[in-house]
mmCIF file of N, CA, C and O in Angstrom:
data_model
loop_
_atom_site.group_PDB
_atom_site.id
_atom_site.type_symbol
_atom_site.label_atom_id
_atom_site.label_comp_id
_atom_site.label_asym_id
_atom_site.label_seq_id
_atom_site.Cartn_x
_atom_site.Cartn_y
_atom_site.Cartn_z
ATOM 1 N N UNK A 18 -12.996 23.017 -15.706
ATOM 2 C CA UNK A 18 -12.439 21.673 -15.598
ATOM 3 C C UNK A 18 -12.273 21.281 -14.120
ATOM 4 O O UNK A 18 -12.835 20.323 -13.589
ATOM 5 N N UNK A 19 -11.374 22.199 -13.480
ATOM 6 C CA UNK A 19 -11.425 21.857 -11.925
ATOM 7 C C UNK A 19 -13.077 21.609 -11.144
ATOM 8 O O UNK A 19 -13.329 20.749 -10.300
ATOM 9 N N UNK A 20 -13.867 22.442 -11.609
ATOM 10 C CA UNK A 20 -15.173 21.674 -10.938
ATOM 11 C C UNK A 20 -15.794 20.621 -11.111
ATOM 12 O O UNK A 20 -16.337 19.869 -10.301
ATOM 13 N N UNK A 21 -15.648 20.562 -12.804
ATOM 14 C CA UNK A 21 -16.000 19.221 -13.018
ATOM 15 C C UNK A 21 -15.037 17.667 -12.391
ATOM 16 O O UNK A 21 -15.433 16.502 -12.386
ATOM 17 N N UNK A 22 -13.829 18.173 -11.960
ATOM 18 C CA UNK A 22 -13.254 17.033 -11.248
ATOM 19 C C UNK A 22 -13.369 16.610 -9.616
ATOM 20 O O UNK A 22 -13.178 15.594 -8.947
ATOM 21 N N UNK A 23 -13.958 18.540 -9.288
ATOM 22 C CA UNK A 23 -14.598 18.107 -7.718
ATOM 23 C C UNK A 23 -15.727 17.586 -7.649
ATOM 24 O O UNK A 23 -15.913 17.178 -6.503
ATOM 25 N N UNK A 24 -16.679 17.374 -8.390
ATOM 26 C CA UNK A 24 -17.859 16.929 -8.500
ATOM 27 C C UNK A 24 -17.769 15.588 -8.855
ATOM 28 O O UNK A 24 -18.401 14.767 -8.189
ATOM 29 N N UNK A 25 -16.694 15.025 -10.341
ATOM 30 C CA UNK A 25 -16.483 13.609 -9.581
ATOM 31 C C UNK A 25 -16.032 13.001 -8.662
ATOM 32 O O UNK A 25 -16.236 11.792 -8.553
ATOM 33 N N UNK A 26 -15.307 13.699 -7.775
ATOM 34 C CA UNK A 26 -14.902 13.100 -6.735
ATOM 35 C C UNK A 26 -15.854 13.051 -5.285
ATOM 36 O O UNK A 26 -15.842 12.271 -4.332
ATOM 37 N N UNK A 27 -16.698 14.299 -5.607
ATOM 38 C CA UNK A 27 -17.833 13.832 -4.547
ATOM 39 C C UNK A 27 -18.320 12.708 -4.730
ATOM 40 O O UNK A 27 -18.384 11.896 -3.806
ATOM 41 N N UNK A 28 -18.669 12.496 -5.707
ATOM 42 C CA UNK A 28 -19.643 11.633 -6.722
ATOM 43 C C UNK A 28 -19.381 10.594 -6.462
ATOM 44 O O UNK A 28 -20.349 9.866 -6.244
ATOM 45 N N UNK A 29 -18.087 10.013 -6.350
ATOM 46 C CA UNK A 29 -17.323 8.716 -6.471
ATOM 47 C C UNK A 29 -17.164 8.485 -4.788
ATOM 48 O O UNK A 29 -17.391 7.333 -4.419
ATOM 49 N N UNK A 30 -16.753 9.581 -3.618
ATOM 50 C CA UNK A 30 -17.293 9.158 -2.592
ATOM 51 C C UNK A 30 -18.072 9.100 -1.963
ATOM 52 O O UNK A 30 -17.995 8.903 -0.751
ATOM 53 N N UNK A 31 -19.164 9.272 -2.675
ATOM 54 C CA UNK A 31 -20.482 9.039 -2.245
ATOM 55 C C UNK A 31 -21.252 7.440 -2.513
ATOM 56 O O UNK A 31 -22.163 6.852 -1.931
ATOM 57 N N UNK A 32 -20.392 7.107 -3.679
ATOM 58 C CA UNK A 32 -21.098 5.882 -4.300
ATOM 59 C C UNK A 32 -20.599 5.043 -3.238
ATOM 60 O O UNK A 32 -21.350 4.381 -2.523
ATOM 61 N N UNK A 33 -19.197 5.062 -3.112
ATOM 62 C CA UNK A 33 -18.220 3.913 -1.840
ATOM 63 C C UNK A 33 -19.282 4.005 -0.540
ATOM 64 O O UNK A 33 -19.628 3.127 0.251
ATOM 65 N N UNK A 34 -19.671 5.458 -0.638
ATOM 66 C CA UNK A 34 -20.075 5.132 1.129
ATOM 67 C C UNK A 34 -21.563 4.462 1.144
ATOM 68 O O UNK A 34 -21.976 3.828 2.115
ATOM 69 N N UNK A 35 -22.268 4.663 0.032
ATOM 70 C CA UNK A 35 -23.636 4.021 -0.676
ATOM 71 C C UNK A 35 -23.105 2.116 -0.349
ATOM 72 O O UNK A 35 -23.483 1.351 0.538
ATOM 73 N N UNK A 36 -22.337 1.946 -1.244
ATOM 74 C CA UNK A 36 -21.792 0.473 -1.126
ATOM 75 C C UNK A 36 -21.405 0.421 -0.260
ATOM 76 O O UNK A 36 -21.153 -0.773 -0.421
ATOM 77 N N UNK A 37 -20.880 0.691 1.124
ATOM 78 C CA UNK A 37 -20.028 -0.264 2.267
ATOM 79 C C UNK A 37 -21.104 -0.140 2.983
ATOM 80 O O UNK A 37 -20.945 -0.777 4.024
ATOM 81 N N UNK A 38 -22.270 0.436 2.936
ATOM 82 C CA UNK A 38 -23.241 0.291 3.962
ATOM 83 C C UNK A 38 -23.767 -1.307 3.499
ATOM 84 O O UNK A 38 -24.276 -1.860 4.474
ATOM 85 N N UNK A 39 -23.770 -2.166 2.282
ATOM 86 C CA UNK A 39 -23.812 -3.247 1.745
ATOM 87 C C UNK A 39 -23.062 -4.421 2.768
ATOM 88 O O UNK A 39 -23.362 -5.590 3.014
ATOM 89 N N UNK A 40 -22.068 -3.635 3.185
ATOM 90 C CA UNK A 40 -20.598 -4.848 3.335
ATOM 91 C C UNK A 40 -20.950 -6.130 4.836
ATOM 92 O O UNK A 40 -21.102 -5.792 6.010
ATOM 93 N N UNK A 41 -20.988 -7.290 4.399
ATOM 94 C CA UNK A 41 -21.813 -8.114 5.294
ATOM 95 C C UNK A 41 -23.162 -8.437 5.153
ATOM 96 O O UNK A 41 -23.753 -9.167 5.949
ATOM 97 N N UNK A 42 -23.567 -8.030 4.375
ATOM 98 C CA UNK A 42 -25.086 -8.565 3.747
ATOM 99 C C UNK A 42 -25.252 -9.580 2.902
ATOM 100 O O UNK A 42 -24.314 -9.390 2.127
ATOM 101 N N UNK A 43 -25.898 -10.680 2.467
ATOM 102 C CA UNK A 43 -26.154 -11.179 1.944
ATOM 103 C C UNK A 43 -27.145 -11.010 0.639
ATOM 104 O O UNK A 43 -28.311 -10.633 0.759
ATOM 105 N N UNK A 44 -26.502 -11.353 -0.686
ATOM 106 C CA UNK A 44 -27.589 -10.981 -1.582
ATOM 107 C C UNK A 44 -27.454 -11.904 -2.696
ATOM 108 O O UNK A 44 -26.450 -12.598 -2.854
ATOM 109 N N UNK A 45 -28.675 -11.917 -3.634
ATOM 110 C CA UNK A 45 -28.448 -13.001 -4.826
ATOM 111 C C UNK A 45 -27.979 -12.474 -6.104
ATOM 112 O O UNK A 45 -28.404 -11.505 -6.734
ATOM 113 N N UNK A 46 -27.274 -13.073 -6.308
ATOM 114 C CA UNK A 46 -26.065 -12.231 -7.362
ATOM 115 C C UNK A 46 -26.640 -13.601 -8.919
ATOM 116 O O UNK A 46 -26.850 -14.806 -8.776
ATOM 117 N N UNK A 47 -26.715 -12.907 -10.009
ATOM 118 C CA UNK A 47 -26.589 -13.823 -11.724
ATOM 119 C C UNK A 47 -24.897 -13.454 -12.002
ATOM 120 O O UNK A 47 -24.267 -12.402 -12.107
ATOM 121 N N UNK A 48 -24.580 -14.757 -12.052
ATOM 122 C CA UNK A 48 -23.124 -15.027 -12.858
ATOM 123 C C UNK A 48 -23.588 -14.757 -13.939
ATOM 124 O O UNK A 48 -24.572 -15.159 -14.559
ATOM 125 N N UNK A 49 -22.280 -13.552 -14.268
ATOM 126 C CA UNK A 49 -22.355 -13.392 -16.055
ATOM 127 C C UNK A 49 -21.176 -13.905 -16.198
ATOM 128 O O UNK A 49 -21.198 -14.851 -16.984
ATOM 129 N N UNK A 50 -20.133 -13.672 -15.759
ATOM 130 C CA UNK A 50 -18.627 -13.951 -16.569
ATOM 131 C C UNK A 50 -17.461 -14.740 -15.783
ATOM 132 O O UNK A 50 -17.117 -14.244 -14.710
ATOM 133 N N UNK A 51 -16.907 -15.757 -16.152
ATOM 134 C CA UNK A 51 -15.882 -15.974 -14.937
ATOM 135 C C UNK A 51 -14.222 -15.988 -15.358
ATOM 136 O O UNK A 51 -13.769 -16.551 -16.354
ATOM 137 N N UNK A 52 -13.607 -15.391 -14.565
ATOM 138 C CA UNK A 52 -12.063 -15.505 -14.881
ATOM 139 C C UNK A 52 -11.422 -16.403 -13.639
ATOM 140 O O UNK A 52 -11.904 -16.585 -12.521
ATOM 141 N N UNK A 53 -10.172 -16.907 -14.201
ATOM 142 C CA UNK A 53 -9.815 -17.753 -13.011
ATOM 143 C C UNK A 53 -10.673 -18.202 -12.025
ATOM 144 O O UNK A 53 -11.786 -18.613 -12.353
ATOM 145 N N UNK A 54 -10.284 -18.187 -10.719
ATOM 146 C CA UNK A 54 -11.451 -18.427 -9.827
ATOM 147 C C UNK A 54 -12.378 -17.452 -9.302
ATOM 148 O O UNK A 54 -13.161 -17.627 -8.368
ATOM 149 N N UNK A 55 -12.208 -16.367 -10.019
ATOM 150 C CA UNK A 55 -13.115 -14.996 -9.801
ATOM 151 C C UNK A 55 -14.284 -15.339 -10.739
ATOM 152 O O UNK A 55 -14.224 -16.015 -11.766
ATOM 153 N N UNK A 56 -15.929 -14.430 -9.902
ATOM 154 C CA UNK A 56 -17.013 -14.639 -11.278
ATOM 155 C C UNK A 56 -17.141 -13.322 -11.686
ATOM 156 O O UNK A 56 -16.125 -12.758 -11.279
ATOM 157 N N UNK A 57 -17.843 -12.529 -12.271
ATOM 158 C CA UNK A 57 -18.384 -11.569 -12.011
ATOM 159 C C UNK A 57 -19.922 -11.226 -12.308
ATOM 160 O O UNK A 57 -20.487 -11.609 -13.333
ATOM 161 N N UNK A 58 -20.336 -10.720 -11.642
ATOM 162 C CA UNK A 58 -22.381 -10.820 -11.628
ATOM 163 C C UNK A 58 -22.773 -9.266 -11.268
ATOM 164 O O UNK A 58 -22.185 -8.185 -11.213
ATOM 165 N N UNK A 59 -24.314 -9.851 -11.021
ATOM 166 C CA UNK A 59 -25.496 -8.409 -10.669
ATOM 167 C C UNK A 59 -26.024 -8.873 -9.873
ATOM 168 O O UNK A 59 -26.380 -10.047 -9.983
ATOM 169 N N UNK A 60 -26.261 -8.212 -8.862
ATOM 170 C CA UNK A 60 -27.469 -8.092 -7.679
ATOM 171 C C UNK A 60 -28.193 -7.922 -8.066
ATOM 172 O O UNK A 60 -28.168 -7.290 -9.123
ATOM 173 N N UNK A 61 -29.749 -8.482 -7.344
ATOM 174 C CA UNK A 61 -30.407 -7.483 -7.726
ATOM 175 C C UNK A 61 -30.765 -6.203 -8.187
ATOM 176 O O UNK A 61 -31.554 -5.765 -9.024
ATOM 177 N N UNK A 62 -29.871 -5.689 -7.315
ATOM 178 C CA UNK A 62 -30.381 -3.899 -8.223
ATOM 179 C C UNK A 62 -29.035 -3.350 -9.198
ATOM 180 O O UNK A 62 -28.341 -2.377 -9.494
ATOM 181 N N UNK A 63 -29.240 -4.573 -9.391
ATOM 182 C CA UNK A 63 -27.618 -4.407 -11.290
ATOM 183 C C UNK A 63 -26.762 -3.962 -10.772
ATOM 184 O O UNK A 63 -26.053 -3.299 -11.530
ATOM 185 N N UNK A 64 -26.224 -4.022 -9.084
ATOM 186 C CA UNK A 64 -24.706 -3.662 -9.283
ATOM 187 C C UNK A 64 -24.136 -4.381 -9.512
ATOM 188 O O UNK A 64 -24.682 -5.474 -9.368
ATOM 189 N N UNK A 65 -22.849 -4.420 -9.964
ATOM 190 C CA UNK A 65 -21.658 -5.195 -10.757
ATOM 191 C C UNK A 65 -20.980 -5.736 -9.383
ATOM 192 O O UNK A 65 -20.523 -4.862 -8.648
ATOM 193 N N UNK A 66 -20.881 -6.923 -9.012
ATOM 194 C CA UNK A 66 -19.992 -7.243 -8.094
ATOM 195 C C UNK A 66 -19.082 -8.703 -8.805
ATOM 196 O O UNK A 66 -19.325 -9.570 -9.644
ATOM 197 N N UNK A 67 -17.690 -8.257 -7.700
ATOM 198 C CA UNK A 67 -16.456 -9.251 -8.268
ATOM 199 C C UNK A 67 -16.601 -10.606 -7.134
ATOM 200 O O UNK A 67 -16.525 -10.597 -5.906
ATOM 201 N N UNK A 68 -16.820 -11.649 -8.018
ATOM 202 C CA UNK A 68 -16.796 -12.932 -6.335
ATOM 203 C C UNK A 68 -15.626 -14.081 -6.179
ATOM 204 O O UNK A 68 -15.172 -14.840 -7.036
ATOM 205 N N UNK A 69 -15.350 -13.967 -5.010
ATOM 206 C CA UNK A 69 -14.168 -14.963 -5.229
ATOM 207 C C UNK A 69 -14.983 -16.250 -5.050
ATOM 208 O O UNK A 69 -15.975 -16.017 -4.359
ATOM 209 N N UNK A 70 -14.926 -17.124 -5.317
ATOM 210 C CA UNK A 70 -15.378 -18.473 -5.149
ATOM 211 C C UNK A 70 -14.969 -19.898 -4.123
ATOM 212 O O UNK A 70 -13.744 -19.987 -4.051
ATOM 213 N N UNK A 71 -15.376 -20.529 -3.673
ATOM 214 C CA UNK A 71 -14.516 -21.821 -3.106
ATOM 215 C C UNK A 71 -13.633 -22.532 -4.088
ATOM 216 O O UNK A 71 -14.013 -22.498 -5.258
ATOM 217 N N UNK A 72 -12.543 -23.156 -3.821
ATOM 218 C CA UNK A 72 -11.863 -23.701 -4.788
ATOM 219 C C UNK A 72 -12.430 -24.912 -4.871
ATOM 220 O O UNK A 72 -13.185 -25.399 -4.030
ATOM 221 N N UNK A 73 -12.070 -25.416 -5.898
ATOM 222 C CA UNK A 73 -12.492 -26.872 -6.710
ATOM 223 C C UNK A 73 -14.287 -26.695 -6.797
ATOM 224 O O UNK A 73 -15.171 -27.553 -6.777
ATOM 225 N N UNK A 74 -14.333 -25.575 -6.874
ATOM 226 C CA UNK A 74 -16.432 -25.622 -7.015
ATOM 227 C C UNK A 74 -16.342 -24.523 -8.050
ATOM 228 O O UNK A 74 -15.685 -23.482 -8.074
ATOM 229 N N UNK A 75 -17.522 -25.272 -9.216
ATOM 230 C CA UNK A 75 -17.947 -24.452 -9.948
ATOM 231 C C UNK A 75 -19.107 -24.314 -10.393
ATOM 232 O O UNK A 75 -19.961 -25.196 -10.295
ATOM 233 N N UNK A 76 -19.325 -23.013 -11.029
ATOM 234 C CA UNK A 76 -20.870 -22.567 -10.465
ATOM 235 C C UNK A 76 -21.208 -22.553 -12.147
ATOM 236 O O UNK A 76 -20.406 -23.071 -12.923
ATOM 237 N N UNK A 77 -22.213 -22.043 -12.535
ATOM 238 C CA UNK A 77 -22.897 -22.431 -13.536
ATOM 239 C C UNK A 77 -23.127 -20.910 -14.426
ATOM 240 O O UNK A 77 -23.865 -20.217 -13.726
ATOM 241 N N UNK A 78 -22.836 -20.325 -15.431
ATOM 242 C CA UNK A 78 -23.189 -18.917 -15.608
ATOM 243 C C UNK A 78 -24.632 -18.655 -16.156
ATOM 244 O O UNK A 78 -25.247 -19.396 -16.922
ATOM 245 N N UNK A 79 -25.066 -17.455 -15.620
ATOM 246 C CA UNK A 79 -26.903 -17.584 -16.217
ATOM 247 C C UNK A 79 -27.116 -17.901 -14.843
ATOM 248 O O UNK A 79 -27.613 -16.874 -14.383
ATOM 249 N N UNK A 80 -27.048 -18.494 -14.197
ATOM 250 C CA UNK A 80 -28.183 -19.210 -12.823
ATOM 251 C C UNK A 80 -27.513 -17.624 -11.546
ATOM 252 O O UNK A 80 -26.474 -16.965 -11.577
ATOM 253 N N UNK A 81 -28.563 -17.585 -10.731
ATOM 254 C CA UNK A 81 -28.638 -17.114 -9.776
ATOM 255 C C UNK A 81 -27.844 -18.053 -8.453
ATOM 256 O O UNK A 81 -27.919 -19.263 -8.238
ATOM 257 N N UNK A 82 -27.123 -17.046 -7.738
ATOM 258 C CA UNK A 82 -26.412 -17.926 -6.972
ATOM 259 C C UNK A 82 -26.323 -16.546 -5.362
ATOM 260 O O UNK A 82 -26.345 -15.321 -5.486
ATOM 261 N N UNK A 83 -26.208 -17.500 -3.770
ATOM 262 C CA UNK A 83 -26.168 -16.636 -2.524
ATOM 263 C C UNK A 83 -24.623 -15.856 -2.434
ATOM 264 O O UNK A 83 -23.537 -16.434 -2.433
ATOM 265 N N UNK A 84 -24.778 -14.890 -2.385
ATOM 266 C CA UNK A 84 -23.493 -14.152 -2.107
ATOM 267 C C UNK A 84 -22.948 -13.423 -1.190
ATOM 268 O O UNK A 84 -23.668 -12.424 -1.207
ATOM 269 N N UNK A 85 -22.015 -13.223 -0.256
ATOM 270 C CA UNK A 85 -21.950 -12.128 0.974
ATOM 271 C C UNK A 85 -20.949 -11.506 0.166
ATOM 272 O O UNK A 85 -20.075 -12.106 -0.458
ATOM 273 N N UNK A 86 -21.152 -10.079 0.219
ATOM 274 C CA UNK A 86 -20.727 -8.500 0.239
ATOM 275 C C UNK A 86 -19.182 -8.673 1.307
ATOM 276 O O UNK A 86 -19.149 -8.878 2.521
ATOM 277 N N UNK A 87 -18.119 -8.519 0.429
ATOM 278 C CA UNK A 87 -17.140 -8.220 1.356
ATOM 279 C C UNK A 87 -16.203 -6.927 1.137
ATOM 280 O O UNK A 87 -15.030 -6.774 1.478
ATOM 281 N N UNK A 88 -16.891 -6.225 0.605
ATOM 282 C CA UNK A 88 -16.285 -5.139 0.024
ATOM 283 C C UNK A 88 -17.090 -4.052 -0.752
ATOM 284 O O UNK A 88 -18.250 -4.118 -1.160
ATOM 285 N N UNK A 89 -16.098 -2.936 -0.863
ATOM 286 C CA UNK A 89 -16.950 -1.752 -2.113
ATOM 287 C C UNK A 89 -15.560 -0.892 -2.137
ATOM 288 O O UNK A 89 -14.749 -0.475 -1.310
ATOM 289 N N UNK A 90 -15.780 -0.861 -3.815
ATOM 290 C CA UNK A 90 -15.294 -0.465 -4.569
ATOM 291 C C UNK A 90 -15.873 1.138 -4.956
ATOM 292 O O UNK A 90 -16.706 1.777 -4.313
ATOM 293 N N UNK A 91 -15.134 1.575 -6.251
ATOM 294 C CA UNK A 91 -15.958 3.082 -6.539
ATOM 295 C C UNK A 91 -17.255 2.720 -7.449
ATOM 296 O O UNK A 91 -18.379 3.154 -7.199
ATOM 297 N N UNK A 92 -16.940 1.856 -8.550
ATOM 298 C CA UNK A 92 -18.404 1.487 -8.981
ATOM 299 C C UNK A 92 -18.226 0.078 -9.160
ATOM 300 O O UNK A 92 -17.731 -0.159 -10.263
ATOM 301 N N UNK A 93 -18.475 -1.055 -8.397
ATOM 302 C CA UNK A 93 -18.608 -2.056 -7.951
ATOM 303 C C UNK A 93 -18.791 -2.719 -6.572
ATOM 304 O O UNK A 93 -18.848 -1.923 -5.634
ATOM 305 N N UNK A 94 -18.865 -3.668 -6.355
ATOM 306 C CA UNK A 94 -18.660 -4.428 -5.123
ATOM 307 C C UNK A 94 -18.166 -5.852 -5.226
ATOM 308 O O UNK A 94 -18.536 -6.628 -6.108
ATOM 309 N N UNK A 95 -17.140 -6.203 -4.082
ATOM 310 C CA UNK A 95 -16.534 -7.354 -3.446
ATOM 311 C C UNK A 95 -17.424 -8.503 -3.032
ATOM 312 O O UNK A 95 -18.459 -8.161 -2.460
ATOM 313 N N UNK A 96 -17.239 -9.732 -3.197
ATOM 314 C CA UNK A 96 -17.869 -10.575 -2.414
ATOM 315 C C UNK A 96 -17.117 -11.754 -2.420
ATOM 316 O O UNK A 96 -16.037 -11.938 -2.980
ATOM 317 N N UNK A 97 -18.002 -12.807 -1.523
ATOM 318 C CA UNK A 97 -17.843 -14.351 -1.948
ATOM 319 C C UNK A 97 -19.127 -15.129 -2.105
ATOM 320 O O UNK A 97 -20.083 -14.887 -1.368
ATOM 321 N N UNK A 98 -19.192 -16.332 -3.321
ATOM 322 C CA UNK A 98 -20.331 -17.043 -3.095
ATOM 323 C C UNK A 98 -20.306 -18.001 -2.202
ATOM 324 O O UNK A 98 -19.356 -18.718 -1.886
ATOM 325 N N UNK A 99 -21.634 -17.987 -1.711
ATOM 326 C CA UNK A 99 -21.747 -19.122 -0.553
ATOM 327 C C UNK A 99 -21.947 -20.126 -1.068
ATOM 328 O O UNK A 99 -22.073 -21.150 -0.396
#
């Protein structure tokens, strides 16, 4: 059991340091879901990222939309849409 919990924890900081090399990039994210003024989508390469949005603007779900990376998570990533 104890190895199997050091191995997720490599695992899990490995993914963060995978994602913050992301952080400040620009990428095109598909809205799947939105809560409050948060969306949540996929990058291109299907990671799951959380976006905060501009207020009083709303975006469309299904459509592709520009996003900057402001963050990473253990299995996700931060952003905002532009």
């Amino acid at each position: 059991k104890q190895r199997e919990l050091t191995l997720d924890k490599i695992l899990k900081q490995g993914a963060v340091k995978n994602r913050q090399k992301q952080i400040g990039q620009e990428v095109e994210v598909l809205l799947e879901e939105k809560r409050g003024q948060r969306y949540f989508g996929r990058t291109n390469q299907n990671q799951q990222i959380l976006l905060e949005c501009p207020i009083n603007q709303d975006f469309t779900l299904g459509k592709r939309y520009r996003g900057k990376v402001t963050g990473a998570r253990n299995f996700s990533l931060a952003g905002k849409l532009l």
